[in-house]
Amino acid sequence: MLSERRLQVLRAIVQDYVGTEEPVGSKALTERHNLGVSPATVRNDMAALEDEGYIAQPHTSAGRIPTDKGYRLFVDKLAGVKPMTGPERRAIQNFLDGAVDLDDVVARTVRLLAQLTRQVAVVQYPSLTRSTVRHVELLSLAPARLMLVLITDTGRVEQRMVDCPAPFGESSLADLRARLNSRVAGRRFSDVPRLVEDLPEAFEAEDRGTVTMVLSTLLETLVEENEERLMIGGTANLTRFGHDFPLTIRPVLEALEEQVVLLKLLGEAGDSGMTVRIGHEIAHEGLNSTSVVSVGYGSGGEAVAKLGVVGPTRMDYPGTMGAVRAVARYVGQILAES
Amino acid sequence: MLSERRLQVLRAIVQDYVGTEEPVGSKALTERHNLGVSPATVRNDMAALEDEGYIAQPHTSAGRIPTDKGYRLFVDKLAGVKPMTGPERRAIQNFLDGAVDLDDVVARTVRLLAQLTRQVAVVQYPSLTRSTVRHVELLSLAPARLMLVLITDTGRVEQRMVDCPAPFGESSLADLRARLNSRVAGRRFSDVPRLVEDLPEAFEAEDRGTVTMVLSTLLETLVEENEERLMIGGTANLTRFGHDFPLTIRPVLEALEEQVVLLKLLGEAGDSGMTVRIGHEIAHEGLNSTSVVSVGYGSGGEAVAKLGVVGPTRMDYPGTMGAVRAVARYVGQILAES
DNA sequence: GTCTGGCACTCTTCACATCCGAGTGCCAGC
DNA sequence: GCTGGCACTCGGATGTGAAGAGTGCCAGAC
């Protein structure tokens, strides 16, 4: 177990290193934080912290930098979440209030988050399966071709073409549309499969094929994981990453383009509350020197998707967490209003 | 006027520099290209080319590199467009054929273009104003709240909320829907304003407010320039940019995030045929050391949007132009089929 | 026991000097 | 108009040395 002072030393090291980006030595520490002890004592503490694996030195005769384990302890035990100031809150709200549709909300959120944290922002579109159905529309585009349009309470719109096995009359179409909506409107998408399973039975034999086809298209749309979309912004902030660019930045950019990786990452994060993943805790290789702060957001009590920030492990965790939490909260409000 | 051989020398310089990324000297040139003359002669030619501003030397006692003007001459007079090979064509087609909806087409195109050229790819979504209307749908979400959904022949779907001044009955809604579609379905978006202007007159006084509101929302959607969307990919390729990263890459990433800049750039490019903008020909400061190769694509004879590539001025122009042209062609086909 | 000051030691970093070679420009000659 | 030769320039690589930051350890003080 680490003594109270050693924890303070670790906290000081993290704070200084985050600020200066340079290994921090015992003397500098005692000067910048009044720990009430001499450098020599701090050196002993540092040696102990290093033994425990919380800090490391890049080379002999250099200061110490925190390890992933050190950051983990810092985040879990030593740091709080820094709340946004009043002006910041108002700025967030103003910035988001002007959005005209869902795309715009997501785009603005990404920009905002990137600006606030000066890091790479990632925002997931509201998931279909966790949303509720606002409306299902069926359009006849050609005698045997329908378009299925899904609209969620979060404003997301999804469309799919349906090729019918047989021509489908206008009256059957209206009938199906009405029945579909009366069953699923206002319900959660995850309940939809159960709610529509006996629907084909209500139709004439000749229409049943088409009805089944429509329903299976509907269900497919909900299941398809590749419909989990996300938007990324602030990649220019990657250039503030470190001094040894090419090697550091490239794998990160590649990982960001692989949306699958990010979606997996967000998916693994806890469903409620904020999640921080640090360095090697992230399975994906290219992101081993980054940390990801993410949190769910939603219009009601429950999260419909996640958003977060990708930055260097050496990041201002309290500030980043504060910004992420605040933005998530306001986005949730905006979605609830629309 | 430059002699034939001097043009050959310029061509050789461009090719070598693009290949090696290093200033090319007179000796290396005579060795790699059999120009039939000695290095000394080439030196004279180089001096002339430098006087004319086609090449420059980073420092005395270094080889020459092409200037923007040199690349311009190369692209205009000295290089053709390198056609794709058979296997490449097939790969393109296979890659694009699997797309399920417009988002998917655009996403695949971006990936493909980035991979083929190993540069940053930019694809604009089909413009609304140049597309034709497939269908207009009106949904009643609440007594005085409608949703307007536009569907284009290119598969693009756009939706807008409409708050009605007065409750709008189901029969009026059906009437408006029918009248709207009979007038505009199959027509070009740019003709829509003219086609609907007298529509309110066909309705009862009490509904006229809502009809007008719906129409103005419809027209706004068409005009709004911020509805010009685009997708970007392959930013990881920026890391192959040069040796002096941070300074070079940062402004480019920033410019890429400013979609406005890119849209303007694409918009300025010629409407038909391929456009190449080199270095300082690009107005935006951050892109002064990049070149942009762009071309329109479309389902019919006419372009509905543009796509292209952003890369270092030192790029393989013939190859890039070949890839861009080929991809645009296939995307056009895909859109026409859907 | 714990903290402190002192001291020797280790390494990195930076400045400065040097050397090497690629590439040039120019000139005289073919 | 082309070529070979030659002096010159300058950037990049290499090496050396001094400076400085930081460490680890130890003996002594509280």
XYZ file of C-alpha atoms (C1' of nucleotides) in Angstrom:
736
model
C 0.000 0.000 0.000
C 1.237 3.417 -0.889
C 1.442 6.115 1.729
C -0.591 9.251 1.344
C 2.419 11.298 0.384
C 3.483 8.891 -2.301
C 0.080 9.215 -3.855
C 0.520 12.957 -3.751
C 3.851 12.584 -5.465
C 2.271 10.475 -8.174
C -0.480 13.018 -8.639
C 2.086 15.782 -8.895
C 4.095 13.832 -11.435
C 1.039 13.233 -13.610
C -0.021 16.852 -13.442
C 3.416 18.189 -14.239
C 4.047 15.737 -17.007
C 0.720 16.480 -18.616
C 1.520 20.152 -18.459
C 5.098 20.167 -19.630
C 5.289 16.994 -21.701
C 8.690 16.421 -20.208
C 9.933 13.886 -17.681
C 9.728 15.409 -14.265
C 12.508 15.267 -11.710
C 12.520 15.379 -7.961
C 13.755 18.926 -7.676
C 11.192 20.428 -10.018
C 8.476 18.594 -8.124
C 9.357 20.045 -4.758
C 9.559 23.496 -6.285
C 6.220 23.445 -8.037
C 4.196 21.635 -5.412
C 4.785 22.331 -1.777
C 4.972 18.804 -0.541
C 6.799 19.882 2.568
C 9.667 17.507 2.045
C 13.026 17.691 0.318
C 13.945 16.420 -3.112
C 15.840 13.568 -1.572
C 12.735 12.277 0.116
C 10.793 12.607 -3.065
C 13.491 10.602 -4.768
C 12.925 7.782 -2.346
C 9.220 7.925 -2.986
C 9.815 7.935 -6.684
C 11.994 4.882 -6.414
C 9.187 3.136 -4.566
C 6.607 4.230 -7.156
C 8.858 2.949 -9.869
C 9.229 -0.395 -8.107
C 5.465 -0.663 -8.029
C 5.270 0.141 -11.730
C 3.441 3.439 -11.542
C 6.182 5.518 -13.106
C 9.221 4.912 -15.255
C 12.208 6.738 -16.574
C 12.872 6.939 -20.291
C 16.612 6.713 -19.651
C 18.817 6.808 -16.649
C 19.448 10.361 -15.594
C 16.106 11.566 -16.786
C 13.020 12.419 -14.792
C 10.075 10.087 -14.412
C 6.955 9.764 -16.496
C 3.780 7.980 -15.476
C 3.081 4.522 -16.831
C -0.351 3.365 -17.957
C -0.733 1.872 -14.515
C 0.161 5.237 -13.008
C -2.460 7.026 -15.053
C -4.974 4.392 -14.097
C -4.394 4.985 -10.419
C -4.514 8.720 -11.018
C -7.845 8.521 -12.771
C -9.389 6.080 -10.328
C -8.214 7.505 -7.050
C -6.427 10.800 -7.343
C -8.369 12.950 -9.757
C -11.915 14.116 -9.915
C -13.893 15.310 -12.882
C -13.339 18.976 -13.481
C -16.736 20.604 -13.957
C -17.247 23.065 -16.776
C -17.431 26.710 -15.857
C -20.619 28.663 -16.333
C -19.503 30.399 -19.519
C -18.369 27.095 -20.937
C -21.744 25.558 -20.268
C -23.510 28.396 -21.977
C -21.159 28.170 -24.935
C -21.901 24.482 -25.284
C -25.607 25.056 -25.198
C -25.490 27.904 -27.688
C -23.340 25.932 -30.017
C -25.631 22.934 -30.026
C -28.904 24.809 -30.036
C -28.608 25.906 -33.638
C -28.694 22.399 -35.077
C -31.355 21.720 -37.690
C -31.334 17.945 -38.004
C -29.657 14.890 -36.592
C -26.683 15.055 -38.926
C -26.196 18.593 -37.840
C -26.421 17.726 -34.162
C -23.791 15.057 -34.538
C -21.548 17.266 -36.654
C -21.763 20.125 -34.194
C -21.126 17.833 -31.274
C -17.982 16.518 -32.888
C -16.666 19.988 -33.553
C -17.517 21.178 -30.101
C -15.906 18.263 -28.359
C -12.790 18.551 -30.483
C -12.505 22.228 -29.674
C -13.147 21.877 -25.971
C -10.679 19.079 -25.445
C -8.287 19.913 -28.244
C -8.299 16.274 -29.108
C -9.931 13.894 -31.515
C -13.669 13.645 -30.954
C -15.829 10.652 -31.792
C -19.602 10.683 -31.762
C -21.742 7.671 -32.473
C -25.098 8.139 -34.151
C -28.005 7.135 -31.956
C -28.334 3.405 -32.180
C -31.435 2.065 -33.822
C -32.058 -0.769 -31.448
C -32.086 1.470 -28.422
C -34.324 4.109 -29.916
C -38.063 4.106 -30.224
C -39.968 4.123 -33.480
C -41.524 7.393 -34.441
C -42.884 6.306 -37.759
C -42.546 3.661 -40.423
C -43.289 4.710 -43.962
C -43.768 2.611 -47.057
C -43.533 4.152 -50.493
C -44.277 2.527 -53.775
C -41.589 3.472 -56.226
C -42.462 0.995 -58.948
C -45.128 -1.693 -59.236
C -42.975 -4.245 -57.480
C -40.574 -2.000 -55.669
C -41.070 -0.413 -52.288
C -39.033 1.884 -50.178
C -39.089 1.387 -46.448
C -38.325 4.453 -44.341
C -37.724 4.260 -40.601
C -37.813 7.341 -38.431
C -36.661 7.283 -34.819
C -37.449 9.529 -31.911
C -33.872 10.739 -32.046
C -34.386 11.996 -35.574
C -32.471 9.290 -37.321
C -33.850 8.208 -40.688
C -32.974 4.952 -42.360
C -34.188 3.767 -45.712
C -34.110 0.466 -47.563
C -35.314 -0.759 -50.907
C -37.596 -3.768 -51.006
C -38.072 -5.819 -54.157
C -41.459 -7.485 -53.931
C -42.091 -11.014 -55.126
C -45.423 -9.865 -56.553
C -47.065 -6.548 -57.403
C -48.481 -4.956 -54.300
C -51.609 -2.871 -54.612
C -52.007 0.631 -53.287
C -54.698 -0.454 -50.872
C -52.639 -3.313 -49.507
C -49.820 -0.859 -49.083
C -51.979 1.529 -47.098
C -53.227 -1.349 -45.024
C -49.757 -2.610 -44.243
C -48.563 0.882 -43.462
C -51.410 1.477 -41.047
C -51.060 -1.862 -39.317
C -47.323 -1.523 -39.010
C -47.515 1.896 -37.464
C -50.271 1.067 -35.062
C -48.186 -1.762 -33.737
C -44.748 -0.265 -33.533
C -45.054 3.510 -33.362
C -43.796 4.716 -30.015
C -42.334 1.344 -29.183
C -38.702 0.499 -28.776
C -36.952 -0.947 -31.767
C -35.807 -3.892 -29.754
C -39.448 -4.833 -29.251
C -40.308 -4.618 -32.926
C -39.531 -8.228 -33.889
C -41.966 -9.534 -31.308
C -44.651 -7.017 -32.254
C -44.786 -7.816 -35.934
C -44.226 -11.532 -36.094
C -47.857 -12.473 -36.718
C -48.526 -9.650 -39.129
C -48.441 -11.647 -42.396
C -51.409 -13.709 -41.204
C -53.646 -10.680 -41.479
C -53.103 -10.494 -45.239
C -54.367 -12.337 -48.269
C -52.191 -15.145 -49.507
C -51.086 -13.233 -52.600
C -49.730 -10.354 -50.505
C -48.176 -12.409 -47.807
C -44.887 -12.816 -49.658
C -44.405 -9.102 -49.931
C -45.407 -8.472 -46.352
C -42.911 -11.030 -45.169
C -40.274 -9.458 -47.353
C -40.944 -6.026 -45.925
C -40.798 -7.322 -42.397
C -37.569 -9.178 -42.912
C -36.023 -6.062 -44.436
C -37.192 -4.139 -41.410
C -35.668 -6.628 -39.022
C -32.439 -6.768 -40.982
C -32.094 -3.031 -40.719
C -32.297 -3.288 -36.979
C -29.849 -6.100 -36.626
C -27.211 -4.952 -39.024
C -24.317 -3.850 -36.974
C -22.776 -1.972 -39.815
C -25.557 0.507 -39.442
C -23.778 1.750 -36.367
C -22.331 4.937 -37.766
C -20.065 7.499 -36.269
C -18.481 10.811 -36.991
C -14.939 11.857 -36.217
C -13.386 15.276 -35.944
C -10.434 17.198 -34.672
C -7.840 14.973 -36.230
C -5.675 18.044 -36.702
C -5.162 17.911 -32.958
C -3.169 14.751 -33.475
C -0.304 16.940 -34.555
C 0.047 18.082 -30.967
C 0.705 14.493 -30.094
C 4.365 14.180 -29.548
C 7.660 15.089 -31.012
C 8.244 11.877 -32.895
C 5.409 12.270 -35.298
C 5.291 9.918 -38.172
C 5.448 6.792 -36.103
C 2.974 7.922 -33.503
C 0.350 9.524 -35.641
C 0.059 7.114 -38.501
C -1.361 4.101 -36.688
C -3.805 6.356 -34.894
C -5.114 7.811 -38.119
C -5.419 4.336 -39.521
C -7.312 3.136 -36.508
C -9.648 6.105 -36.698
C -10.477 5.274 -40.285
C -11.347 1.755 -39.282
C -14.646 2.661 -37.809
C -15.119 -0.927 -36.788
C -12.314 -0.550 -34.303
C -13.821 2.541 -32.767
C -17.283 1.082 -32.637
C -15.941 -1.962 -30.882
C -14.112 0.264 -28.449
C -17.201 2.294 -27.673
C -19.272 -0.827 -27.453
C -16.991 -2.384 -24.880
C -17.153 0.671 -22.689
C -19.483 0.536 -19.735
C -23.085 1.200 -20.580
C -23.600 3.819 -17.962
C -21.171 6.268 -16.508
C -17.923 7.417 -17.966
C -15.306 4.989 -19.144
C -11.621 5.726 -19.441
C -9.341 3.341 -21.246
C -5.676 3.983 -20.982
C -2.872 2.960 -23.310
C -2.406 -0.769 -23.411
C -5.804 -1.354 -21.898
C -6.962 -0.746 -25.440
C -6.756 -3.936 -27.399
C -6.092 -2.333 -30.750
C -2.401 -2.017 -31.413
C -2.389 1.357 -33.123
C -4.054 2.956 -30.144
C -1.644 1.691 -27.531
C -0.301 5.124 -26.818
C -3.687 6.755 -26.638
C -6.432 6.963 -24.087
C -10.133 6.984 -24.792
C -12.674 8.752 -22.635
C -16.236 7.834 -23.491
C -19.709 8.103 -22.091
C -23.203 7.224 -23.185
C -25.728 9.872 -24.069
C -29.426 9.719 -24.634
C -32.630 11.616 -24.741
C -34.125 9.939 -21.728
C -32.603 8.163 -18.817
C -31.004 5.548 -21.009
C -28.077 5.855 -23.392
C -28.868 5.576 -27.092
C -25.257 5.902 -28.190
C -21.841 6.961 -27.037
C -19.441 9.778 -27.617
C -15.937 10.395 -26.524
C -12.455 11.596 -27.090
C -9.264 9.950 -28.257
C -6.050 11.542 -27.112
C -2.558 10.782 -25.936
C -2.274 8.870 -22.681
C -0.662 12.046 -21.487
C -3.881 14.020 -21.425
C -5.653 16.234 -18.957
C -8.012 13.588 -17.632
C -10.087 15.699 -15.263
C -10.651 18.388 -17.885
C -11.367 15.936 -20.677
C -13.774 13.967 -18.557
C -15.544 17.163 -17.581
C -15.956 18.233 -21.162
C -17.126 14.832 -22.336
C -19.677 14.570 -19.582
C -21.010 18.064 -20.131
C -21.335 17.651 -23.870
C -23.073 14.312 -23.505
C -25.558 15.870 -21.140
C -26.450 18.711 -23.484
C -26.670 16.501 -26.528
C -29.110 14.368 -24.631
C -31.238 17.419 -23.943
C -31.183 18.512 -27.562
C -32.285 15.102 -28.738
C -35.072 15.006 -26.220
C -36.418 18.318 -27.485
C -36.400 17.544 -31.186
C 9.921 28.501 -76.082
C 11.594 25.435 -74.676
C 13.313 22.973 -76.952
C 12.065 19.434 -77.152
C 14.974 18.131 -75.139
C 14.459 20.582 -72.345
C 10.905 19.403 -72.025
C 12.225 15.873 -71.837
C 14.581 16.962 -69.106
C 11.722 18.522 -67.191
C 9.662 15.401 -67.583
C 12.545 13.303 -66.335
C 13.044 15.572 -63.352
C 9.402 15.361 -62.385
C 9.317 11.599 -62.746
C 12.490 11.064 -60.761
C 11.541 13.484 -58.052
C 8.137 11.927 -57.653
C 9.786 8.550 -57.397
C 12.630 9.335 -55.039
C 11.351 12.383 -53.147
C 14.829 13.782 -53.411
C 16.227 16.630 -55.445
C 17.575 15.221 -58.674
C 20.970 16.099 -60.079
C 22.269 16.171 -63.602
C 24.326 13.044 -63.293
C 21.540 10.882 -61.915
C 19.290 12.098 -64.716
C 21.596 11.032 -67.526
C 22.052 7.682 -65.869
C 18.395 6.858 -65.371
C 17.050 8.260 -68.607
C 19.014 7.854 -71.773
C 18.777 11.395 -73.035
C 21.759 10.908 -75.275
C 23.656 13.861 -73.901
C 26.152 14.409 -71.110
C 25.491 15.722 -67.630
C 27.083 19.026 -68.548
C 24.540 19.578 -71.276
C 21.736 18.667 -68.935
C 23.130 21.181 -66.506
C 22.779 23.891 -69.093
C 19.217 22.847 -69.775
C 18.488 22.827 -66.085
C 19.854 26.326 -65.733
C 17.510 27.417 -68.513
C 14.549 25.654 -66.929
C 15.369 27.315 -63.651
C 15.512 30.728 -65.339
C 12.044 30.113 -66.687
C 10.826 29.134 -63.247
C 9.984 25.494 -63.923
C 12.424 24.083 -61.423
C 14.307 25.307 -58.388
C 16.995 24.157 -56.038
C 16.352 23.956 -52.305
C 19.897 25.085 -51.637
C 22.985 25.660 -53.689
C 24.771 22.416 -54.248
C 21.625 20.362 -54.281
C 19.701 18.905 -57.171
C 16.589 20.494 -58.636
C 12.964 19.997 -57.763
C 10.011 21.024 -59.914
C 8.115 24.177 -59.029
C 4.344 24.466 -59.188
C 4.809 25.949 -62.626
C 6.932 22.958 -63.594
C 4.253 20.519 -62.467
C 1.685 22.550 -64.334
C 3.606 22.229 -67.586
C 4.164 18.557 -66.901
C 0.478 17.912 -66.384
C -0.653 20.005 -69.334
C 1.866 19.025 -71.951
C 4.135 16.234 -70.919
C 2.022 13.614 -69.216
C -1.002 11.692 -70.237
C -3.520 9.937 -68.048
C -2.366 6.482 -67.176
C -5.257 4.109 -67.802
C -6.081 1.473 -65.237
C -5.108 -2.080 -66.011
C -7.724 -4.748 -66.552
C -7.379 -6.302 -63.117
C -7.578 -2.885 -61.519
C -10.785 -2.132 -63.349
C -12.307 -5.373 -62.225
C -11.211 -4.723 -58.659
C -12.874 -1.339 -58.727
C -16.093 -2.762 -60.025
C -16.156 -5.598 -57.530
C -15.437 -3.280 -54.692
C -18.236 -0.908 -55.570
C -20.787 -3.491 -56.588
C -21.472 -4.644 -53.072
C -22.834 -1.318 -51.880
C -26.297 -1.400 -50.328
C -27.263 2.259 -50.171
C -25.967 5.688 -51.046
C -24.000 6.124 -47.860
C -22.378 2.841 -48.570
C -21.555 3.791 -52.155
C -19.910 6.977 -51.033
C -18.047 5.281 -48.198
C -16.757 2.551 -50.474
C -15.731 5.043 -53.091
C -13.708 6.994 -50.580
C -11.929 3.896 -49.365
C -11.275 2.694 -52.841
C -9.891 5.971 -54.068
C -7.691 6.337 -51.015
C -6.300 2.872 -51.512
C -5.718 3.202 -55.227
C -3.948 6.524 -55.040
C -2.511 6.148 -51.541
C -3.659 9.655 -50.881
C -6.528 11.481 -49.267
C -9.794 10.871 -51.070
C -12.745 13.236 -51.135
C -16.185 12.322 -52.427
C -19.069 14.724 -52.603
C -22.593 13.411 -52.118
C -24.743 13.789 -55.216
C -25.986 17.331 -55.248
C -29.676 17.826 -54.741
C -30.124 20.544 -57.303
C -28.633 18.475 -60.073
C -30.552 15.329 -59.289
C -34.084 14.444 -60.218
C -36.888 13.840 -57.772
C -37.900 10.253 -57.271
C -40.492 10.864 -54.630
C -41.682 13.405 -52.104
C -43.287 12.070 -48.969
C -45.243 13.855 -46.294
C -45.819 12.269 -42.917
C -47.943 13.547 -40.131
C -46.089 13.135 -36.881
C -48.340 15.222 -34.709
C -51.510 17.213 -35.414
C -49.538 20.297 -36.455
C -46.218 18.720 -37.280
C -45.189 17.202 -40.571
C -42.101 15.518 -41.801
C -41.023 16.152 -45.349
C -38.911 13.458 -46.981
C -37.174 13.924 -50.319
C -35.847 10.992 -52.272
C -33.600 11.470 -55.291
C -32.828 9.232 -58.219
C -29.315 8.879 -56.855
C -30.672 7.390 -53.667
C -30.125 10.384 -51.480
C -32.747 10.976 -48.811
C -33.273 14.276 -47.084
C -35.770 15.005 -44.350
C -37.061 18.151 -42.681
C -39.553 18.920 -39.963
C -42.369 21.321 -40.744
C -44.316 23.054 -37.992
C -47.720 23.918 -39.393
C -49.505 27.142 -38.597
C -52.769 25.214 -38.336
C -53.797 21.553 -37.956
C -53.692 19.818 -41.273
C -56.168 17.070 -41.969
C -55.291 13.633 -43.218
C -57.217 14.167 -46.444
C -55.531 17.498 -47.146
C -52.249 15.762 -46.509
C -53.007 13.024 -49.003
C -54.133 15.627 -51.491
C -50.971 17.670 -51.106
C -48.825 14.579 -51.320
C -50.490 13.478 -54.506
C -50.366 16.879 -56.160
C -46.762 17.404 -55.195
C -45.654 14.102 -56.588
C -47.574 14.381 -59.785
C -45.856 17.674 -60.465
C -42.307 17.003 -59.460
C -41.651 13.268 -59.577
C -39.129 12.535 -62.293
C -38.285 16.201 -62.725
C -35.025 17.869 -61.929
C -34.733 19.549 -58.566
C -33.701 22.756 -60.210
C -37.099 22.868 -61.917
C -39.048 22.302 -58.721
C -39.480 25.947 -57.688
C -41.157 26.769 -60.985
C -43.338 23.672 -60.886
C -44.861 24.254 -57.472
C -45.273 27.984 -57.281
C -49.018 28.041 -57.935
C -49.788 25.039 -55.760
C -51.246 26.862 -52.746
C -54.028 28.222 -54.934
C -55.499 24.759 -55.282
C -56.184 24.542 -51.556
C -58.785 25.911 -49.206
C -57.851 29.095 -47.417
C -57.416 27.364 -44.068
C -54.829 24.937 -45.461
C -52.988 27.428 -47.567
C -50.681 28.501 -44.756
C -49.465 24.984 -44.191
C -49.050 24.294 -47.877
C -46.981 27.430 -48.258
C -44.907 26.395 -45.290
C -44.263 22.961 -46.719
C -43.264 24.411 -50.043
C -40.903 26.932 -48.558
C -39.262 24.200 -46.498
C -38.918 22.186 -49.669
C -37.288 25.056 -51.499
C -35.002 25.848 -48.598
C -33.748 22.308 -48.590
C -32.767 22.676 -52.204
C -31.068 26.001 -51.807
C -29.193 25.396 -48.624
C -25.601 25.092 -49.534
C -24.726 23.449 -46.296
C -26.585 20.452 -47.561
C -23.630 19.817 -49.814
C -22.038 17.007 -47.902
C -18.853 15.117 -48.474
C -16.879 12.237 -47.134
C -13.151 12.094 -46.625
C -10.842 9.160 -46.208
C -7.267 8.029 -46.348
C -5.959 10.737 -44.077
C -3.420 8.253 -42.773
C -1.721 8.651 -46.139
C -0.819 12.167 -45.127
C 1.938 10.679 -43.044
C 3.756 9.800 -46.243
C 3.796 13.460 -46.993
C 7.264 14.676 -46.287
C 9.966 14.496 -43.732
C 9.080 17.659 -41.908
C 5.766 16.548 -40.567
C 4.164 18.710 -38.004
C 4.287 21.856 -40.059
C 3.163 20.271 -43.278
C 0.441 17.989 -42.100
C -1.359 20.133 -39.609
C -2.766 22.813 -41.911
C -3.847 20.119 -44.325
C -5.787 18.259 -41.672
C -7.358 21.499 -40.614
C -8.345 22.347 -44.142
C -9.839 18.905 -44.606
C -12.003 19.380 -41.554
C -13.259 22.644 -42.926
C -15.571 21.034 -45.403
C -16.491 24.446 -46.664
C -13.011 24.840 -48.053
C -13.139 21.545 -49.867
C -16.602 22.160 -51.218
C -15.492 25.502 -52.553
C -12.489 23.875 -54.108
C -14.557 21.208 -55.796
C -17.103 23.768 -56.832
C -14.528 25.911 -58.561
C -13.224 22.997 -60.559
C -14.419 22.728 -64.106
C -17.816 21.181 -64.485
C -16.795 18.615 -67.039
C -13.513 16.881 -67.485
C -10.769 16.451 -64.995
C -9.335 19.384 -63.089
C -5.898 19.510 -61.554
C -4.981 22.299 -59.183
C -1.393 22.529 -58.146
C 0.122 24.088 -55.057
C -0.356 27.816 -54.967
C -3.069 27.640 -57.569
C -5.188 26.642 -54.598
C -6.417 29.720 -52.842
C -6.564 28.197 -49.383
C -3.346 28.704 -47.513
C -3.127 25.394 -45.749
C -3.263 23.540 -49.025
C -0.488 25.442 -50.725
C 1.778 22.458 -50.794
C -0.853 20.076 -52.042
C -2.448 19.324 -55.366
C -6.052 18.414 -55.949
C -7.234 16.198 -58.764
C -10.985 16.228 -59.203
C -13.622 15.206 -61.667
C -17.386 15.190 -61.852
C -19.371 11.985 -61.741
C -22.963 11.255 -62.446
C -25.498 8.674 -63.355
C -26.247 10.106 -66.755
C -24.283 12.303 -69.055
C -24.209 15.103 -66.562
C -22.244 15.375 -63.348
C -24.251 15.304 -60.118
C -21.251 15.791 -57.878
C -17.498 15.591 -57.785
C -14.862 13.414 -56.322
C -11.143 13.685 -56.142
C -7.887 13.299 -54.391
C -5.750 15.607 -52.281
C -2.043 14.870 -52.202
C 1.352 16.451 -52.142
C 2.263 18.491 -55.199
C 4.865 15.835 -55.609
C 2.426 13.183 -56.708
C 2.163 10.709 -59.521
C -0.149 12.780 -61.674
C -0.756 10.349 -64.517
C -1.527 7.501 -62.139
C -3.705 9.598 -59.867
C -5.647 11.036 -62.751
C -6.180 7.571 -64.148
C -7.521 6.280 -60.858
C -9.776 9.265 -60.288
C -11.248 9.032 -63.752
C -11.823 5.314 -63.544
C -13.477 5.479 -60.144
C -15.732 8.334 -61.203
C -16.833 6.327 -64.202
C -17.777 3.262 -62.180
C -19.509 5.233 -59.474
C -21.603 6.822 -62.174
C -22.595 3.384 -63.407
C -23.500 2.182 -59.936
C -25.704 5.187 -59.322
C -27.446 4.740 -62.652
C -28.308 1.146 -61.785
C -29.720 1.753 -58.336
C 12.231 5.218 11.613
C 12.081 8.827 8.663
C 13.848 12.751 6.561
C 17.756 15.470 4.813
C 22.043 17.231 2.707
C 25.862 15.939 0.234
C 28.334 13.709 -3.295
C 29.788 10.807 -6.988
C 28.070 8.977 -11.199
C 25.424 8.467 -15.509
C 23.509 10.072 -19.600
C 21.510 13.197 -22.697
C 21.892 17.396 -25.121
C 24.029 21.029 -27.354
C 27.588 23.644 -29.499
C 31.384 23.624 -32.224
C 34.788 21.891 -35.462
C 35.804 18.922 -39.156
C 35.379 16.192 -43.182
C 33.217 14.317 -47.176
C 30.673 14.316 -51.270
C 27.087 15.633 -54.312
C 26.086 19.012 -57.295
C 26.821 23.277 -59.486
C 28.648 26.983 -62.761
C 31.849 28.221 -65.871
C 35.340 27.786 -69.321
C 38.137 26.154 -72.899
C 38.185 22.951 -76.548
C 36.149 19.876 -79.998
C 26.057 23.343 -79.552
C 28.000 19.616 -76.875
C 31.614 17.883 -73.701
C 35.185 17.180 -70.121
C 37.490 19.355 -66.558
C 37.906 22.017 -62.475
C 37.224 25.057 -58.640
C 33.691 26.197 -55.478
C 29.706 25.892 -52.310
C 27.118 24.029 -48.967
C 24.516 20.552 -46.435
C 24.849 16.392 -43.744
C 27.377 13.224 -41.144
C 30.711 12.417 -37.592
C 33.314 13.391 -33.433
C 34.665 15.711 -29.236
C 33.933 18.144 -25.096
C 31.483 20.772 -21.727
C 27.233 21.577 -19.346
C 23.355 20.260 -16.914
C 19.757 17.539 -15.094
C 18.727 13.829 -12.511
C 19.692 9.769 -9.978
C 21.154 6.512 -6.071
C 23.178 5.973 -1.959
C 25.049 7.036 2.458
C 25.872 9.074 6.808
C 23.918 11.993 10.055
C 20.016 14.743 12.290
C 15.496 14.787 14.396
